[in-house]
PDB file of C-alpha atoms in Angstrom:
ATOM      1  CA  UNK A  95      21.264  -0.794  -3.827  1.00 40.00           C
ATOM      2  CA  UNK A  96      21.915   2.337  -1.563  1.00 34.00           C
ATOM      3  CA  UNK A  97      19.087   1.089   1.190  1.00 39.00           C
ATOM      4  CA  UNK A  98      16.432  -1.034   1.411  1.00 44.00           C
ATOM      5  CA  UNK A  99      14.109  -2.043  -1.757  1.00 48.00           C
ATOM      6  CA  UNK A 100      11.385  -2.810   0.909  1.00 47.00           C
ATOM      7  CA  UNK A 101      11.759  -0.114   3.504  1.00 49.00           C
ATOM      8  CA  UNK A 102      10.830   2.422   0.640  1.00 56.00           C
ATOM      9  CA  UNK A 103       7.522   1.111  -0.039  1.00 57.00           C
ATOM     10  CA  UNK A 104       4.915   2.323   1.746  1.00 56.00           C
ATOM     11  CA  UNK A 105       2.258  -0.499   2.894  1.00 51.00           C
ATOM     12  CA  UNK A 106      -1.280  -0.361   2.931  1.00 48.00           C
ATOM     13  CA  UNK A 107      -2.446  -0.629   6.670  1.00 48.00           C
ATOM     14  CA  UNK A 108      -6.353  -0.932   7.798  1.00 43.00           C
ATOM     15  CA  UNK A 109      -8.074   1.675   9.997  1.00 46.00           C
ATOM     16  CA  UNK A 110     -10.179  -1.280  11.290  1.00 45.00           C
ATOM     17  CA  UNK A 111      -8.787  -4.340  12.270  1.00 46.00           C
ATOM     18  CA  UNK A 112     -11.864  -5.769  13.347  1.00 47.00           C
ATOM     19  CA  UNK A 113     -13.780  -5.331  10.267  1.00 49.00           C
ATOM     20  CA  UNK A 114     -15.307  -8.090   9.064  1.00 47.00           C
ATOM     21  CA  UNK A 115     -16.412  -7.313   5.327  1.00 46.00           C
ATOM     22  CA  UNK A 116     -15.179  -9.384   2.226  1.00 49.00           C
ATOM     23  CA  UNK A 117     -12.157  -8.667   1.014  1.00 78.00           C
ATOM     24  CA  UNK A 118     -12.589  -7.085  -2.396  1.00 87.00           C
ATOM     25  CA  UNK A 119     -11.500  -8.831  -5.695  1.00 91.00           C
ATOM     26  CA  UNK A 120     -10.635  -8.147  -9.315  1.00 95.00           C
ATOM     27  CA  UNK A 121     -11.405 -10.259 -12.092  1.00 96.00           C
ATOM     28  CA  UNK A 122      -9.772  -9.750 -15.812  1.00 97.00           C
ATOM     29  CA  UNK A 123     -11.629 -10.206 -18.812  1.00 95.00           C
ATOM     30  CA  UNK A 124     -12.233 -10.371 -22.684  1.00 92.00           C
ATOM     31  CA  UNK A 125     -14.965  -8.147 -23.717  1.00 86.00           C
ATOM     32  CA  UNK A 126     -17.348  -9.022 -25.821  1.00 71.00           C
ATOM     33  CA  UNK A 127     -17.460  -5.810 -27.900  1.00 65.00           C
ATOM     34  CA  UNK A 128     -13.795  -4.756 -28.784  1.00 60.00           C
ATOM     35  CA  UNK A 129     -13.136  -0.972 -29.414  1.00 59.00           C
ATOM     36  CA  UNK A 130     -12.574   0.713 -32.811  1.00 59.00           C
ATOM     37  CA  UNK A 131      -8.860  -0.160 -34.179  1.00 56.00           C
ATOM     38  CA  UNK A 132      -8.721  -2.911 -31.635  1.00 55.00           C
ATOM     39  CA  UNK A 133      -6.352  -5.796 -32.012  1.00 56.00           C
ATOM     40  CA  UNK A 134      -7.070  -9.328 -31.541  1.00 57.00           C
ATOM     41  CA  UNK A 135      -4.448 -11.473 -32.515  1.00 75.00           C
ATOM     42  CA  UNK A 136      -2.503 -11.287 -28.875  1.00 86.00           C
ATOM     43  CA  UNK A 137      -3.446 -12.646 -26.311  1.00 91.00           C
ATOM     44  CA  UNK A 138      -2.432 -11.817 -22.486  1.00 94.00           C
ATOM     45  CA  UNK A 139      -0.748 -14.772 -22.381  1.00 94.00           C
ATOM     46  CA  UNK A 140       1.707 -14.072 -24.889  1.00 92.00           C
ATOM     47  CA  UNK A 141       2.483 -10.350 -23.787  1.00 94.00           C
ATOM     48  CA  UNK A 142       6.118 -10.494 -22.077  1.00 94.00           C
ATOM     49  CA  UNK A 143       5.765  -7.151 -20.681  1.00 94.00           C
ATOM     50  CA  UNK A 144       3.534  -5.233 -18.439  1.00 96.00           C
ATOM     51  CA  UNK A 145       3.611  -1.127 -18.605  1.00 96.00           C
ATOM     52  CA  UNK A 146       1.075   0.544 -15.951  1.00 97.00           C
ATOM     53  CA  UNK A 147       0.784   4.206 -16.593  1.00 96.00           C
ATOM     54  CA  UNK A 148      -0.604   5.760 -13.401  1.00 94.00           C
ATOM     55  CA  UNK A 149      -3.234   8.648 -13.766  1.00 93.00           C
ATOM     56  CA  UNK A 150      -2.005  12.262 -14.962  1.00 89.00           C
ATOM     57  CA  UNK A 151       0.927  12.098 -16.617  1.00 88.00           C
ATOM     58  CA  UNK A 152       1.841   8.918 -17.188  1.00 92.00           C
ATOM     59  CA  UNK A 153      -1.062   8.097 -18.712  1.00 93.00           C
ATOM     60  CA  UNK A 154      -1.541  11.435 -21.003  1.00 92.00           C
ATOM     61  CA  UNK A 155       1.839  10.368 -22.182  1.00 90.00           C
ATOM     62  CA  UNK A 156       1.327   7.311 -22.994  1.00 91.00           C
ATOM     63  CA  UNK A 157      -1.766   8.231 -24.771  1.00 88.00           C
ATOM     64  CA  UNK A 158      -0.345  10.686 -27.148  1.00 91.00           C
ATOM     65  CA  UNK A 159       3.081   9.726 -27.420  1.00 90.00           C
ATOM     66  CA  UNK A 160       3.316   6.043 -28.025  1.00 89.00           C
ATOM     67  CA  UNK A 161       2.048   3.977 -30.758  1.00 91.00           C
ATOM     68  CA  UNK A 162      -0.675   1.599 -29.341  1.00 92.00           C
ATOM     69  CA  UNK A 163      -3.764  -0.475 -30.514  1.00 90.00           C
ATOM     70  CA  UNK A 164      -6.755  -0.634 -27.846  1.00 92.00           C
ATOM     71  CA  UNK A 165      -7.818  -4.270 -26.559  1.00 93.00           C
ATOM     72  CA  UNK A 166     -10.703  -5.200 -26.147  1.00 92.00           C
ATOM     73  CA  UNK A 167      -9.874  -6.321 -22.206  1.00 95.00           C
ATOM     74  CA  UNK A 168     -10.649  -5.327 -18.617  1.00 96.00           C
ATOM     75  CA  UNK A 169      -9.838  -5.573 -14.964  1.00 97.00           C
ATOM     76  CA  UNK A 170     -13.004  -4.895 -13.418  1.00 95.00           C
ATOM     77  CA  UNK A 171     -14.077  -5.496  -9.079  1.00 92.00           C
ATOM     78  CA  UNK A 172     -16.162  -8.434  -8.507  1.00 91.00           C
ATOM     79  CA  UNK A 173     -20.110  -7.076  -7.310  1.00 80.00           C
ATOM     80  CA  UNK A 174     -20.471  -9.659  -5.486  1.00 70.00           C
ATOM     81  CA  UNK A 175     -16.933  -9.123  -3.618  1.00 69.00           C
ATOM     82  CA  UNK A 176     -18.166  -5.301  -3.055  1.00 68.00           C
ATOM     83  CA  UNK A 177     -19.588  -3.301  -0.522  1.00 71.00           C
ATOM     84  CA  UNK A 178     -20.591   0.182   0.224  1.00 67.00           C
ATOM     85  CA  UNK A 179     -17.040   1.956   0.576  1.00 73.00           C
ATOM     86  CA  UNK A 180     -15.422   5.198  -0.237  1.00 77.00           C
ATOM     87  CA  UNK A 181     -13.344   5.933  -2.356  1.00 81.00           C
ATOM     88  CA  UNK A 182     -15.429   3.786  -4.764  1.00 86.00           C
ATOM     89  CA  UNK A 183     -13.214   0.782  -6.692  1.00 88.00           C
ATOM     90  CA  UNK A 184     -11.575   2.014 -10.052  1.00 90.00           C
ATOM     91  CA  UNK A 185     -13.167   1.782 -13.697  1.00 93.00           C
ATOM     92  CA  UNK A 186     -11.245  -0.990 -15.448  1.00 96.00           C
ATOM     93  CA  UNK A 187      -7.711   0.558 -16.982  1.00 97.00           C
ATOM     94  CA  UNK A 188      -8.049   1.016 -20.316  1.00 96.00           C
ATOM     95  CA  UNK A 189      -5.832  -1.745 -22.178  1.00 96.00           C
ATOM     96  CA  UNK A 190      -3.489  -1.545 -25.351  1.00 94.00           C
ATOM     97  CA  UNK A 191      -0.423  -3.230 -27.276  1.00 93.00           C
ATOM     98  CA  UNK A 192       2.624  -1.502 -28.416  1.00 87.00           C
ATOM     99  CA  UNK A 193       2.063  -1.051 -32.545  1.00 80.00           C
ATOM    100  CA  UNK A 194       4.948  -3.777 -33.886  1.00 71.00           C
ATOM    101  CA  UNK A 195       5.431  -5.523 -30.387  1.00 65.00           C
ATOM    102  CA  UNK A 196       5.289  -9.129 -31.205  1.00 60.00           C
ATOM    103  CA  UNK A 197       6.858  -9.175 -34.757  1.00 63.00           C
ATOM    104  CA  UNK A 198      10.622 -10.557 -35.739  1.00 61.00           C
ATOM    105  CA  UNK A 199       9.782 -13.179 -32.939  1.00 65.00           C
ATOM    106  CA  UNK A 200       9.446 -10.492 -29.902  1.00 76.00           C
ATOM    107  CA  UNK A 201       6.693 -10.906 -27.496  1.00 86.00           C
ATOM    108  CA  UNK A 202       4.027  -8.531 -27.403  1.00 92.00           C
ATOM    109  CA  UNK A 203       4.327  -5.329 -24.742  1.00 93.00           C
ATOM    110  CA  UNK A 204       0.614  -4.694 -22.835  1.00 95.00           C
ATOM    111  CA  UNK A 205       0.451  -1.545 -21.702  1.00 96.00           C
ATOM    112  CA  UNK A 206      -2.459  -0.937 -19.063  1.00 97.00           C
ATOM    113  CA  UNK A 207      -3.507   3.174 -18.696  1.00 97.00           C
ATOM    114  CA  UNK A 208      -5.091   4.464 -15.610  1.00 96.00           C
ATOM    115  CA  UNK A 209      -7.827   7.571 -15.752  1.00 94.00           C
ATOM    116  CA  UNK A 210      -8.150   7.347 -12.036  1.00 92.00           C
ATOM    117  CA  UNK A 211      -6.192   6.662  -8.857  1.00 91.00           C
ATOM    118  CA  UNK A 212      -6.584   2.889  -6.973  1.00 93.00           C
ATOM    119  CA  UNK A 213      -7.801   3.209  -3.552  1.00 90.00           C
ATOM    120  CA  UNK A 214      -4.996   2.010  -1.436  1.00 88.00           C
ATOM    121  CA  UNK A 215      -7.607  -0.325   0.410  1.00 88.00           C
ATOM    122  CA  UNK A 216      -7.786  -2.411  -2.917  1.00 91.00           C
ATOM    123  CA  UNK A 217      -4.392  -1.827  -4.062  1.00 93.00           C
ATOM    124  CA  UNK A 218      -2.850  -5.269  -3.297  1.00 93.00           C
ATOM    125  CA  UNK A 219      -6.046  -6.934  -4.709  1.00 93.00           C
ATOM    126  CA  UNK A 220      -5.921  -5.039  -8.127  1.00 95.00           C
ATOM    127  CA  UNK A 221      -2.235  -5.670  -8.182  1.00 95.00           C
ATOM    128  CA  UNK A 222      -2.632  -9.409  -7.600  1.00 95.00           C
ATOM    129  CA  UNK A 223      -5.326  -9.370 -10.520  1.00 96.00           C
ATOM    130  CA  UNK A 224      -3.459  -7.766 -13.092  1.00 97.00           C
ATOM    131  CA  UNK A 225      -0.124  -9.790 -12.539  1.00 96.00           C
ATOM    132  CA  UNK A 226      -2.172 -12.988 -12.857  1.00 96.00           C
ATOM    133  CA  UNK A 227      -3.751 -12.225 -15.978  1.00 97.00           C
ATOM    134  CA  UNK A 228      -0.045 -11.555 -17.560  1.00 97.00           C
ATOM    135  CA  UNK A 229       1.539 -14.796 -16.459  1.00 95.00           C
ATOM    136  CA  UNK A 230       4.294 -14.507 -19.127  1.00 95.00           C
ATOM    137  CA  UNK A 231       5.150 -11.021 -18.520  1.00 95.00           C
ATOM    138  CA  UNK A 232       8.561 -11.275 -16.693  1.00 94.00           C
ATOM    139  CA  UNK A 233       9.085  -7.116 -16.850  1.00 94.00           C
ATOM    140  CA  UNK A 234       6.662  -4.885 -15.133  1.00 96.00           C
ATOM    141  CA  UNK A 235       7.316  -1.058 -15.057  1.00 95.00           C
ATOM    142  CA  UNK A 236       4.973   1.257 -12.869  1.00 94.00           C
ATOM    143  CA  UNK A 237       5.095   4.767 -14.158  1.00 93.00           C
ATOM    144  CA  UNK A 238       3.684   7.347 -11.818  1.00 92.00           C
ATOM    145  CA  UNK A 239       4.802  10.344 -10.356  1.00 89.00           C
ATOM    146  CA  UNK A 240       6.191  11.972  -6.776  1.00 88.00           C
ATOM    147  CA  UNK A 241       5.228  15.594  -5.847  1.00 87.00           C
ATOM    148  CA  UNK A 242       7.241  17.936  -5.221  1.00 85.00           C
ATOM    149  CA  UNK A 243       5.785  19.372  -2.306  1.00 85.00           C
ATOM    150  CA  UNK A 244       6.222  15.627  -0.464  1.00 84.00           C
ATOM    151  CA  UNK A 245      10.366  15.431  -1.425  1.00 88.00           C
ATOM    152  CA  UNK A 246      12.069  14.794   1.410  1.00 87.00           C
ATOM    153  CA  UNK A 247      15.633  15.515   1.836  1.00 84.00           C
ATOM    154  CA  UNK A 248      18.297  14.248   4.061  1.00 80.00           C
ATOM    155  CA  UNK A 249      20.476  17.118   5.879  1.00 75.00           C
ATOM    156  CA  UNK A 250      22.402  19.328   3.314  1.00 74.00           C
ATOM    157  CA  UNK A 251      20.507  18.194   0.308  1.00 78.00           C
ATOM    158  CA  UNK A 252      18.296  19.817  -2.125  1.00 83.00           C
ATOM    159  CA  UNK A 253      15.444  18.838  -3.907  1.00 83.00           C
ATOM    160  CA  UNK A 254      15.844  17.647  -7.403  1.00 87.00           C
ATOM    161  CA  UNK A 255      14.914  19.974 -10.502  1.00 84.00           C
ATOM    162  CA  UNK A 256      12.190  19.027 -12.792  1.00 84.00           C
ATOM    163  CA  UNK A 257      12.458  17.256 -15.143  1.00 83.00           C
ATOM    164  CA  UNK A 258      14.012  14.633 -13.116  1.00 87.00           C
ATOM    165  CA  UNK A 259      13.427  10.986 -13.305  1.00 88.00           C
ATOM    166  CA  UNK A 260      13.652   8.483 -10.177  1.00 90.00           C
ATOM    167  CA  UNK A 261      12.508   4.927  -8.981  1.00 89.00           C
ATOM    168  CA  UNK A 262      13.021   2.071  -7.691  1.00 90.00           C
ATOM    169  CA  UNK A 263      13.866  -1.872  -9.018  1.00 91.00           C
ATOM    170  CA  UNK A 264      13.721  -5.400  -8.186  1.00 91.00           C
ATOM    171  CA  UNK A 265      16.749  -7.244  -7.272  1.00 90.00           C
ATOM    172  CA  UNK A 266      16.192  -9.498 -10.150  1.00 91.00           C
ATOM    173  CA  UNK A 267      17.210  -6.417 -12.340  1.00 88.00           C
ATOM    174  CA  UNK A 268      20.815  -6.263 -10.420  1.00 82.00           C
ATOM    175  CA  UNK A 269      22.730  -3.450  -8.881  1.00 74.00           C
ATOM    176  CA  UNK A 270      23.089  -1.612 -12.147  1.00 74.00           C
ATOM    177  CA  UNK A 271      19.252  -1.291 -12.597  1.00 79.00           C
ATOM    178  CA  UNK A 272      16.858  -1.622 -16.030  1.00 84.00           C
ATOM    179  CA  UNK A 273      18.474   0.690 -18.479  1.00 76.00           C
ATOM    180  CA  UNK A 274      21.703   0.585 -19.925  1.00 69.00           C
ATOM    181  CA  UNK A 275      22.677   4.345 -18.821  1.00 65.00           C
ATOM    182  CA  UNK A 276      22.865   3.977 -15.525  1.00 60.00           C
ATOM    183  CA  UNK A 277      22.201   7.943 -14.964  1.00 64.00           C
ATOM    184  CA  UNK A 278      18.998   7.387 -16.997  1.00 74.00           C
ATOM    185  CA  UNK A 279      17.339   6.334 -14.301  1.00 84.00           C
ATOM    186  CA  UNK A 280      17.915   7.828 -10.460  1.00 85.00           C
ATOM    187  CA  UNK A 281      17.575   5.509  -7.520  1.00 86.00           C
ATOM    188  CA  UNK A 282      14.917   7.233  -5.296  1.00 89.00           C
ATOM    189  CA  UNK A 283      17.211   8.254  -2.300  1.00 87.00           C
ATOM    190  CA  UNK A 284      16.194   7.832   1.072  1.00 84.00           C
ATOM    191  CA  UNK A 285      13.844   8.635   3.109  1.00 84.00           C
ATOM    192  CA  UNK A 286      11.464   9.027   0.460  1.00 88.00           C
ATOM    193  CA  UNK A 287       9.194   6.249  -0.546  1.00 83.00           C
ATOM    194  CA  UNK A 288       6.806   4.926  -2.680  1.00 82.00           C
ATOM    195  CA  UNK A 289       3.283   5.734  -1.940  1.00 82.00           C
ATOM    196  CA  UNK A 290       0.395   4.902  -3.592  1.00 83.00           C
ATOM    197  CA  UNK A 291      -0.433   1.707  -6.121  1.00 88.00           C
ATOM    198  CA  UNK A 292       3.269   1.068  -7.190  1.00 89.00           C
ATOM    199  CA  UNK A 293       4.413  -0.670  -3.607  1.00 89.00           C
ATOM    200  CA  UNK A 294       1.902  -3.316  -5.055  1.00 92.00           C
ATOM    201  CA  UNK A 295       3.103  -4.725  -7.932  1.00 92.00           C
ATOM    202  CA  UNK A 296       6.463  -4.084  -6.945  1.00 92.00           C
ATOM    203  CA  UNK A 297       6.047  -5.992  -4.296  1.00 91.00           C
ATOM    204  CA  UNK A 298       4.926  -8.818  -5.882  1.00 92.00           C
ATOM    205  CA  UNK A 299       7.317  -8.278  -8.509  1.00 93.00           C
ATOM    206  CA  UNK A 300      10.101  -8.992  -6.202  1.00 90.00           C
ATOM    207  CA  UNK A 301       8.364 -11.847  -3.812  1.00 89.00           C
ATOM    208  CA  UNK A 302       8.252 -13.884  -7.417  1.00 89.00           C
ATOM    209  CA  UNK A 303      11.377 -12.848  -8.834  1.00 87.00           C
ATOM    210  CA  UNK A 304      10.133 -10.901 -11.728  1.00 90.00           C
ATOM    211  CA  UNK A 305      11.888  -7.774 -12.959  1.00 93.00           C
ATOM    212  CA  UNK A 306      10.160  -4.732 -11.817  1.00 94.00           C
ATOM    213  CA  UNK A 307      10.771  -1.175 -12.171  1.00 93.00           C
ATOM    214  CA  UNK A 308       8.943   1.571 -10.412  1.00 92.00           C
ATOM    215  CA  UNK A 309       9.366   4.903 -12.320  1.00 91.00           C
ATOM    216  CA  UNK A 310       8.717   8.359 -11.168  1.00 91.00           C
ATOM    217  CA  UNK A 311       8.491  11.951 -12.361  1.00 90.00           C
ATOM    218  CA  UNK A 312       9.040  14.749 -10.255  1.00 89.00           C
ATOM    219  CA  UNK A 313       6.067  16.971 -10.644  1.00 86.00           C
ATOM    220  CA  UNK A 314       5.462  20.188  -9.110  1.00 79.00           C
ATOM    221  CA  UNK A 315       2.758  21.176  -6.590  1.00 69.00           C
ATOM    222  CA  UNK A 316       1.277  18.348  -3.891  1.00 65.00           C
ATOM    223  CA  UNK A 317      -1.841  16.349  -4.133  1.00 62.00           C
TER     224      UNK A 317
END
């Protein structure tokens, strides 16, 4: 890889070293009610792959484009882990299969949608949570997006046109990255970096040898 797969993730550092609150935790679980269409025949221990759509357009995409059945699951904070703190912890990611994933012998593909941005505070723990609940998933892509307005260019370079897709892998993927085109998928060039919940999972991705892929689209305007 062109530089460092650590030195472009951004880590989550506390404002108050001293503080001595609980450290928050997530918990995954089966609900009792399952939503309409639902399927119940996987479980999360089967899936082989993990797809987190990050609020916007990720997750609108995912919504309307691909073919998924709802499950009845969630990854929801543990009260007794929380206190009073703002931003507030995220509503549970709302939880589906890929329609056909698991037939002619495949594992299933989980895809996990978020409506709603993960504090960075809780980022590790929610990242931790999810990954534990998917034990067999050895593929995790993150799929979020990089403003614009926050591209950062080395001296002499432009900024990238939309649409233009970028990321970051795991070494367990190898130098030629996840897809077979290798211009399907730009390396995020330096000294940009991944902000937000990605650096999580990605993170863990790579400190366990999993294959992870961080994905983003270039999207106009800044948050």
């Amino acid at each position: 890889m062109i530089h460092s797969f650590l030195e472009t993730l951004v880590p989550v550092e506390s404002d108050d070293d001293d503080d001595d609150s609980p450290d928050v935790e997530f918990a995954f679980s089966i609900k009792a009610s399952a939503p309409a269409g639902a399927g119940t025949a996987v479980t999360p221990e089967q899936c082989v792959a993990l797809v987190v759509c990050g609020p916007g357009a990720a997750a609108a995409y995912a919504s309307c484009a691909l073919p998924l059945a709802p499950m009845p699951w969630a990854l929801e904070v543990v009260k007794e882990t929380l206190v009073r703190t703002f931003p507030p912890p995220p509503k549970s990611p709302r939880f589906f299969v890929g329609r056909g994933s698991g037939e002619a012998g495949e594992g299933p593909v989980v895809v996990a949608v978020l409506d709603a941005a993960v504090p960075g505070d809780m980022a590790a723990a929610w990242a931790e949570a999810l990954l534990s609940a998917f034990p067999a998933a050895t593929e995790v892509a993150m799929l979020d997006r990089i403003f614009r307005a926050g591209w950062r260019t080395s001296c002499g370079q432009e900024r990238p046109q939309e649409p233009h897709l970028c990321g970051l892998w795991t070494a367990a993927y190898g130098a030629s990255g996840p897809l077979d085109r290798a211009d399907a998928l730009a390396l995020l060039p330096a000294p940009n970096a991944v902000e937000g919940l990605a650096p999580a999972p990605l993170s863990r991705c790579g400190g366990s040898r999993r294959r992870g892929v961080g994905g983003l689209g270039l999207q106009g305007g800044g948050p």
